[in-house]
Amino acid sequence: MALVSPADEFQPAAHPPAGPFLVRALDDPRYPCALFLDVDGTLLDIAGSPAAVIVPDGLRATLQSLHHRLGGALALVSGRPIEDLDRLFAPLCLPAAGAHGAQWRLRAGEAVGRKAGKPLPGEVRRRLLALAGAHDGVLAEDKGTSLALHYRAAPAARAALLAGLEEILAGPEGVELRFLPGKMVFEVLTGGYDKAAAVERLLAEAPFAGRRPIFVGDDVTDEPALAAMPALGGLAFSVGRLLPGAAAVFGSPEALRSALASAAGMPP
Ligand SMILES: [Mg+2]
């Protein structure tokens, strides 16, 4: 028998390869799963702007097949509004939580439910749009209850945007605003929801209730949901880098897509 040196014994346990781990979990008949997937940077490669992302050939068929295999318990969980997700993945109309949980849809094709989220105060919106307008290449995305400033095309503007945001966020008295830094994007939203709450809302009802949740995400905005998985008896995976709470890491969105295709019995 090989000797294990004391130093080896104290090495942290290696994270298992994410693909086979996810496929096994989705296939385990003892624990029917509910699968929650972030979109940008997780299922899809990040592009120069949110409108420029590409849904690769075969992904829709993979998602459709998995949705069927999981008894409908597959949801997209995104900062994008659900209308935007539907446009991207058309003709699919999957269960989803959109706008960081301010919107939800439990079953494919159903109407979208909305939390009566407060719109951003007009003064805050005006100042955010002015901040974006002051920097060439910064794209403002207005989602009603939130406003995102994308600076992928203007990375040098990051520090100035942060300074401007700090002033704007300190401004209005009595208005609860949250700040979400993401990949080359800063988002300001009215308080009250995050992706952990979004997943728990879906898990409370059929077809998700009673299933073991699996969440896959890639960014700071996914961390509450990743961290919530152990207490919910679930599993968390991250993409691109190890995030707190993740049991294993996919190297790229493509690696995740390939594992999902394999779990769905589709050609890779
Ligand atoms: Mg993401």
mmCIF file of C-alpha atoms and ligand atoms in Angstrom:
data_model
loop_
_atom_site.group_PDB
_atom_site.id
_atom_site.type_symbol
_atom_site.label_atom_id
_atom_site.label_comp_id
_atom_site.label_asym_id
_atom_site.label_seq_id
_atom_site.Cartn_x
_atom_site.Cartn_y
_atom_site.Cartn_z
ATOM 1 C CA MET A 1 0.000 0.000 0.000
ATOM 2 C CA ALA A 2 1.322 3.444 -0.826
ATOM 3 C CA LEU A 3 2.302 5.522 2.137
ATOM 4 C CA VAL A 4 0.537 8.819 2.583
ATOM 5 C CA SER A 5 2.799 11.469 3.967
ATOM 6 C CA PRO A 6 1.350 13.730 6.671
ATOM 7 C CA ALA A 7 1.654 16.648 4.251
ATOM 8 C CA ASP A 8 -0.492 14.811 1.678
ATOM 9 C CA GLU A 9 -3.150 14.093 4.263
ATOM 10 C CA PHE A 10 -3.632 17.784 4.806
ATOM 11 C CA GLN A 11 -4.033 18.664 1.157
ATOM 12 C CA PRO A 12 -7.538 19.985 0.542
ATOM 13 C CA ALA A 13 -9.728 17.421 -1.186
ATOM 14 C CA ALA A 14 -9.520 17.930 -4.945
ATOM 15 C CA HIS A 15 -12.710 19.135 -6.571
ATOM 16 C CA PRO A 16 -14.152 16.359 -8.730
ATOM 17 C CA PRO A 17 -14.305 16.867 -12.509
ATOM 18 C CA ALA A 18 -17.442 18.927 -12.959
ATOM 19 C CA GLY A 19 -18.867 17.297 -16.115
ATOM 20 C CA PRO A 20 -19.135 13.678 -14.909
ATOM 21 C CA PHE A 21 -20.207 14.903 -11.451
ATOM 22 C CA LEU A 22 -23.111 16.901 -12.911
ATOM 23 C CA VAL A 23 -24.143 14.112 -15.298
ATOM 24 C CA ARG A 24 -24.176 11.585 -12.418
ATOM 25 C CA ALA A 25 -26.200 13.908 -10.202
ATOM 26 C CA LEU A 26 -28.772 14.530 -12.947
ATOM 27 C CA ASP A 27 -29.025 10.781 -13.600
ATOM 28 C CA ASP A 28 -29.289 9.648 -9.963
ATOM 29 C CA PRO A 29 -32.725 7.992 -9.621
ATOM 30 C CA ARG A 30 -32.610 8.339 -5.803
ATOM 31 C CA TYR A 31 -32.614 12.134 -5.947
ATOM 32 C CA PRO A 32 -34.737 13.663 -8.707
ATOM 33 C CA CYS A 33 -33.173 17.019 -9.510
ATOM 34 C CA ALA A 34 -34.299 20.522 -10.290
ATOM 35 C CA LEU A 35 -31.746 22.308 -12.468
ATOM 36 C CA PHE A 36 -31.219 26.081 -12.213
ATOM 37 C CA LEU A 37 -28.970 27.674 -14.812
ATOM 38 C CA ASP A 38 -27.601 31.184 -14.970
ATOM 39 C CA VAL A 39 -27.351 32.347 -18.600
ATOM 40 C CA ASP A 40 -24.594 34.880 -19.397
ATOM 41 C CA GLY A 41 -21.135 33.488 -18.710
ATOM 42 C CA THR A 42 -22.640 30.147 -17.628
ATOM 43 C CA LEU A 43 -24.719 28.701 -20.487
ATOM 44 C CA LEU A 44 -23.603 31.304 -23.035
ATOM 45 C CA ASP A 45 -20.213 32.831 -23.740
ATOM 46 C CA ILE A 46 -20.097 36.507 -22.809
ATOM 47 C CA ALA A 47 -20.105 38.826 -25.819
ATOM 48 C CA GLY A 48 -19.238 42.484 -26.378
ATOM 49 C CA SER A 49 -22.766 43.545 -25.393
ATOM 50 C CA PRO A 50 -25.781 41.689 -23.922
ATOM 51 C CA ALA A 51 -27.511 41.800 -27.324
ATOM 52 C CA ALA A 52 -24.544 40.180 -29.107
ATOM 53 C CA VAL A 53 -24.547 36.800 -27.294
ATOM 54 C CA ILE A 54 -24.959 33.703 -29.433
ATOM 55 C CA VAL A 55 -27.033 30.642 -28.539
ATOM 56 C CA PRO A 56 -24.964 27.836 -30.064
ATOM 57 C CA ASP A 57 -26.478 25.187 -32.315
ATOM 58 C CA GLY A 58 -27.895 22.334 -30.340
ATOM 59 C CA LEU A 59 -28.284 24.148 -27.009
ATOM 60 C CA ARG A 60 -32.039 24.664 -27.431
ATOM 61 C CA ALA A 61 -32.530 20.947 -28.171
ATOM 62 C CA THR A 62 -30.385 20.035 -25.154
ATOM 63 C CA LEU A 63 -32.402 22.308 -22.832
ATOM 64 C CA GLN A 64 -35.690 21.056 -24.248
ATOM 65 C CA SER A 65 -34.661 17.443 -23.715
ATOM 66 C CA LEU A 66 -33.414 18.065 -20.153
ATOM 67 C CA HIS A 67 -36.552 20.039 -19.322
ATOM 68 C CA HIS A 68 -38.587 17.003 -20.371
ATOM 69 C CA ARG A 69 -36.343 14.512 -18.537
ATOM 70 C CA LEU A 70 -36.531 16.547 -15.323
ATOM 71 C CA GLY A 71 -40.317 16.650 -15.378
ATOM 72 C CA GLY A 72 -40.283 20.352 -16.217
ATOM 73 C CA ALA A 73 -37.903 21.220 -13.362
ATOM 74 C CA LEU A 74 -35.336 23.175 -15.354
ATOM 75 C CA ALA A 75 -35.221 26.955 -15.037
ATOM 76 C CA LEU A 76 -33.082 29.776 -16.371
ATOM 77 C CA VAL A 77 -32.100 32.157 -13.541
ATOM 78 C CA SER A 78 -30.807 35.425 -14.913
ATOM 79 C CA GLY A 79 -30.400 39.142 -14.394
ATOM 80 C CA ARG A 80 -32.037 39.530 -17.802
ATOM 81 C CA PRO A 81 -35.802 40.108 -17.962
ATOM 82 C CA ILE A 82 -37.730 36.923 -18.911
ATOM 83 C CA GLU A 83 -38.915 38.568 -22.168
ATOM 84 C CA ASP A 84 -35.256 38.862 -23.141
ATOM 85 C CA LEU A 85 -34.593 35.182 -22.260
ATOM 86 C CA ASP A 86 -37.581 34.137 -24.385
ATOM 87 C CA ARG A 87 -36.232 36.116 -27.337
ATOM 88 C CA LEU A 88 -32.800 34.520 -26.967
ATOM 89 C CA PHE A 89 -33.998 30.922 -26.629
ATOM 90 C CA ALA A 90 -37.064 31.098 -28.939
ATOM 91 C CA PRO A 91 -39.020 28.994 -29.684
ATOM 92 C CA LEU A 92 -38.384 27.683 -26.138
ATOM 93 C CA CYS A 93 -40.348 29.370 -23.365
ATOM 94 C CA LEU A 94 -38.742 27.712 -20.331
ATOM 95 C CA PRO A 95 -39.451 28.131 -16.631
ATOM 96 C CA ALA A 96 -37.357 31.058 -15.445
ATOM 97 C CA ALA A 97 -36.522 33.648 -12.829
ATOM 98 C CA GLY A 98 -35.649 36.958 -14.510
ATOM 99 C CA ALA A 99 -34.395 40.384 -13.479
ATOM 100 C CA HIS A 100 -32.552 38.829 -10.483
ATOM 101 C CA GLY A 101 -35.787 37.274 -9.208
ATOM 102 C CA ALA A 102 -38.221 40.169 -9.718
ATOM 103 C CA GLN A 103 -39.962 37.982 -12.355
ATOM 104 C CA TRP A 104 -40.662 34.268 -12.465
ATOM 105 C CA ARG A 105 -42.386 31.600 -14.525
ATOM 106 C CA LEU A 106 -42.941 28.168 -13.000
ATOM 107 C CA ARG A 107 -43.981 26.201 -16.057
ATOM 108 C CA ALA A 108 -42.972 26.385 -19.701
ATOM 109 C CA GLY A 109 -45.213 28.694 -21.697
ATOM 110 C CA GLU A 110 -47.068 30.132 -18.682
ATOM 111 C CA ALA A 111 -47.528 33.855 -18.057
ATOM 112 C CA VAL A 112 -44.779 35.685 -16.190
ATOM 113 C CA GLY A 113 -45.346 36.523 -12.499
ATOM 114 C CA ARG A 114 -43.866 39.726 -11.158
ATOM 115 C CA LYS A 115 -42.980 40.927 -7.746
ATOM 116 C CA ALA A 116 -44.411 44.396 -7.312
ATOM 117 C CA GLY A 117 -40.863 45.682 -7.445
ATOM 118 C CA LYS A 118 -40.420 49.393 -6.991
ATOM 119 C CA PRO A 119 -39.156 51.077 -10.134
ATOM 120 C CA LEU A 120 -35.886 52.945 -9.730
ATOM 121 C CA PRO A 121 -36.561 56.520 -8.601
ATOM 122 C CA GLY A 122 -36.582 58.887 -11.591
ATOM 123 C CA GLU A 123 -33.724 60.969 -10.221
ATOM 124 C CA VAL A 124 -31.539 57.858 -9.773
ATOM 125 C CA ARG A 125 -32.356 56.654 -13.282
ATOM 126 C CA ARG A 126 -31.584 60.084 -14.745
ATOM 127 C CA ARG A 127 -28.224 60.269 -12.953
ATOM 128 C CA LEU A 128 -27.263 56.721 -13.979
ATOM 129 C CA LEU A 129 -28.083 57.431 -17.623
ATOM 130 C CA ALA A 130 -26.070 60.662 -17.432
ATOM 131 C CA LEU A 131 -23.127 58.753 -15.926
ATOM 132 C CA ALA A 132 -23.250 56.210 -18.762
ATOM 133 C CA GLY A 133 -23.566 58.996 -21.349
ATOM 134 C CA ALA A 134 -20.433 60.688 -20.008
ATOM 135 C CA HIS A 135 -18.257 57.710 -20.994
ATOM 136 C CA ASP A 136 -17.883 56.569 -24.595
ATOM 137 C CA GLY A 137 -18.590 52.879 -24.991
ATOM 138 C CA VAL A 138 -20.535 52.471 -21.729
ATOM 139 C CA LEU A 139 -23.901 50.881 -22.470
ATOM 140 C CA ALA A 140 -26.894 51.554 -20.203
ATOM 141 C CA GLU A 141 -29.493 48.784 -20.021
ATOM 142 C CA ASP A 142 -32.753 49.925 -18.389
ATOM 143 C CA LYS A 143 -34.790 47.025 -16.948
ATOM 144 C CA GLY A 144 -37.342 49.083 -15.006
ATOM 145 C CA THR A 145 -36.549 47.838 -11.500
ATOM 146 C CA SER A 146 -32.849 48.018 -12.261
ATOM 147 C CA LEU A 147 -30.363 49.713 -14.521
ATOM 148 C CA ALA A 148 -27.132 48.080 -15.669
ATOM 149 C CA LEU A 149 -24.043 49.920 -16.884
ATOM 150 C CA HIS A 150 -21.994 47.658 -19.172
ATOM 151 C CA TYR A 151 -18.383 48.794 -19.608
ATOM 152 C CA ARG A 152 -16.935 45.851 -21.576
ATOM 153 C CA ALA A 153 -16.273 48.201 -24.511
ATOM 154 C CA ALA A 154 -14.756 50.851 -22.222
ATOM 155 C CA PRO A 155 -12.772 49.078 -19.482
ATOM 156 C CA ALA A 156 -10.808 52.251 -18.711
ATOM 157 C CA ALA A 157 -14.031 53.881 -17.489
ATOM 158 C CA ARG A 158 -14.340 51.432 -14.566
ATOM 159 C CA ALA A 159 -12.869 53.647 -11.841
ATOM 160 C CA ALA A 160 -14.817 56.732 -12.952
ATOM 161 C CA LEU A 161 -18.046 54.721 -13.063
ATOM 162 C CA LEU A 162 -17.444 53.392 -9.559
ATOM 163 C CA ALA A 163 -16.803 56.893 -8.228
ATOM 164 C CA GLY A 164 -19.968 58.175 -9.927
ATOM 165 C CA LEU A 165 -22.013 55.235 -8.643
ATOM 166 C CA GLU A 166 -20.820 55.797 -5.102
ATOM 167 C CA GLU A 167 -22.215 59.333 -5.222
ATOM 168 C CA ILE A 168 -25.492 58.235 -6.783
ATOM 169 C CA LEU A 169 -25.993 55.397 -4.286
ATOM 170 C CA ALA A 170 -25.327 57.723 -1.352
ATOM 171 C CA GLY A 171 -27.878 60.202 -2.690
ATOM 172 C CA PRO A 172 -31.543 59.496 -2.099
ATOM 173 C CA GLU A 173 -32.753 59.273 1.484
ATOM 174 C CA GLY A 174 -35.216 56.526 2.317
ATOM 175 C CA VAL A 175 -34.747 54.610 -0.923
ATOM 176 C CA GLU A 176 -33.279 51.127 -0.602
ATOM 177 C CA LEU A 177 -30.903 50.598 -3.501
ATOM 178 C CA ARG A 178 -28.638 47.624 -4.074
ATOM 179 C CA PHE A 179 -25.427 47.563 -6.020
ATOM 180 C CA LEU A 180 -24.452 44.415 -7.922
ATOM 181 C CA PRO A 181 -21.022 44.305 -9.513
ATOM 182 C CA GLY A 182 -20.788 41.697 -12.287
ATOM 183 C CA LYS A 183 -18.446 40.860 -15.138
ATOM 184 C CA MET A 184 -17.758 44.221 -16.826
ATOM 185 C CA VAL A 185 -21.121 45.478 -15.584
ATOM 186 C CA PHE A 186 -22.384 47.449 -12.593
ATOM 187 C CA GLU A 187 -26.071 47.170 -11.821
ATOM 188 C CA VAL A 188 -28.226 49.242 -9.481
ATOM 189 C CA LEU A 189 -31.579 47.847 -8.380
ATOM 190 C CA THR A 190 -34.305 48.496 -5.882
ATOM 191 C CA GLY A 191 -33.857 46.196 -2.897
ATOM 192 C CA GLY A 192 -35.437 42.948 -1.976
ATOM 193 C CA TYR A 193 -34.469 40.155 -4.311
ATOM 194 C CA ASP A 194 -31.535 38.038 -5.313
ATOM 195 C CA LYS A 195 -31.034 34.731 -7.085
ATOM 196 C CA ALA A 196 -31.162 32.690 -3.839
ATOM 197 C CA ALA A 197 -34.651 34.039 -3.118
ATOM 198 C CA ALA A 198 -35.555 33.424 -6.766
ATOM 199 C CA VAL A 199 -34.524 29.753 -6.578
ATOM 200 C CA GLU A 200 -36.321 29.252 -3.267
ATOM 201 C CA ARG A 201 -39.491 30.733 -4.738
ATOM 202 C CA LEU A 202 -39.409 28.246 -7.628
ATOM 203 C CA LEU A 203 -38.538 25.339 -5.298
ATOM 204 C CA ALA A 204 -41.669 26.031 -3.230
ATOM 205 C CA GLU A 205 -43.968 24.878 -6.044
ATOM 206 C CA ALA A 206 -44.461 22.143 -8.627
ATOM 207 C CA PRO A 207 -42.690 21.025 -10.722
ATOM 208 C CA PHE A 208 -39.646 22.048 -8.629
ATOM 209 C CA ALA A 209 -40.867 21.221 -5.089
ATOM 210 C CA GLY A 210 -39.377 18.132 -3.462
ATOM 211 C CA ARG A 211 -36.478 17.920 -5.895
ATOM 212 C CA ARG A 212 -32.794 18.284 -5.188
ATOM 213 C CA PRO A 213 -31.709 21.704 -6.502
ATOM 214 C CA ILE A 214 -28.608 22.062 -8.651
ATOM 215 C CA PHE A 215 -27.482 25.625 -9.394
ATOM 216 C CA VAL A 216 -24.840 26.584 -11.954
ATOM 217 C CA GLY A 217 -23.493 30.158 -12.094
ATOM 218 C CA ASP A 218 -20.387 32.144 -12.888
ATOM 219 C CA ASP A 219 -20.507 35.537 -11.217
ATOM 220 C CA VAL A 220 -20.863 37.570 -8.036
ATOM 221 C CA THR A 221 -24.623 37.845 -8.593
ATOM 222 C CA ASP A 222 -24.828 34.016 -8.457
ATOM 223 C CA GLU A 223 -23.066 33.717 -5.112
ATOM 224 C CA PRO A 224 -26.205 33.943 -2.907
ATOM 225 C CA ALA A 225 -27.757 31.035 -4.846
ATOM 226 C CA LEU A 226 -24.540 28.983 -4.843
ATOM 227 C CA ALA A 227 -24.179 29.523 -1.098
ATOM 228 C CA ALA A 228 -27.821 28.545 -0.475
ATOM 229 C CA MET A 229 -27.464 25.075 -2.055
ATOM 230 C CA PRO A 230 -26.047 23.089 0.909
ATOM 231 C CA ALA A 231 -28.868 24.149 3.262
ATOM 232 C CA LEU A 232 -31.388 23.168 0.574
ATOM 233 C CA GLY A 233 -29.756 19.744 0.182
ATOM 234 C CA GLY A 234 -28.535 20.804 -3.248
ATOM 235 C CA LEU A 235 -25.387 21.065 -5.293
ATOM 236 C CA ALA A 236 -23.631 24.131 -6.678
ATOM 237 C CA PHE A 237 -21.321 24.365 -9.675
ATOM 238 C CA SER A 238 -19.461 27.413 -10.914
ATOM 239 C CA VAL A 239 -18.118 28.233 -14.361
ATOM 240 C CA GLY A 240 -14.748 29.786 -15.153
ATOM 241 C CA ARG A 241 -13.496 29.982 -11.559
ATOM 242 C CA LEU A 242 -14.254 28.474 -8.177
ATOM 243 C CA LEU A 243 -16.894 30.524 -6.369
ATOM 244 C CA PRO A 244 -17.778 30.078 -2.681
ATOM 245 C CA GLY A 245 -20.154 27.153 -2.208
ATOM 246 C CA ALA A 246 -19.389 25.448 -5.540
ATOM 247 C CA ALA A 247 -18.644 21.712 -5.353
ATOM 248 C CA ALA A 248 -16.930 21.682 -8.762
ATOM 249 C CA VAL A 249 -15.952 24.072 -11.549
ATOM 250 C CA PHE A 250 -16.534 24.011 -15.297
ATOM 251 C CA GLY A 251 -13.662 25.578 -17.234
ATOM 252 C CA SER A 252 -15.977 27.400 -19.646
ATOM 253 C CA PRO A 253 -19.611 27.683 -20.780
ATOM 254 C CA GLU A 254 -18.703 25.269 -23.573
ATOM 255 C CA ALA A 255 -17.647 22.628 -21.001
ATOM 256 C CA LEU A 256 -21.000 23.045 -19.228
ATOM 257 C CA ARG A 257 -22.925 22.816 -22.525
ATOM 258 C CA SER A 258 -21.081 19.628 -23.382
ATOM 259 C CA ALA A 259 -21.954 18.045 -19.986
ATOM 260 C CA LEU A 260 -25.606 19.086 -20.369
ATOM 261 C CA ALA A 261 -25.702 17.548 -23.873
ATOM 262 C CA SER A 262 -24.283 14.352 -22.459
ATOM 263 C CA ALA A 263 -26.866 14.319 -19.612
ATOM 264 C CA ALA A 264 -29.598 14.904 -22.190
ATOM 265 C CA GLY A 265 -28.340 12.035 -24.347
ATOM 266 C CA MET A 266 -27.596 14.465 -27.187
ATOM 267 C CA PRO A 267 -24.529 14.412 -29.413
ATOM 268 C CA PRO A 268 -21.848 16.616 -27.756
HETATM 269 MG MG MG B 1 -23.632 34.976 -15.330
#
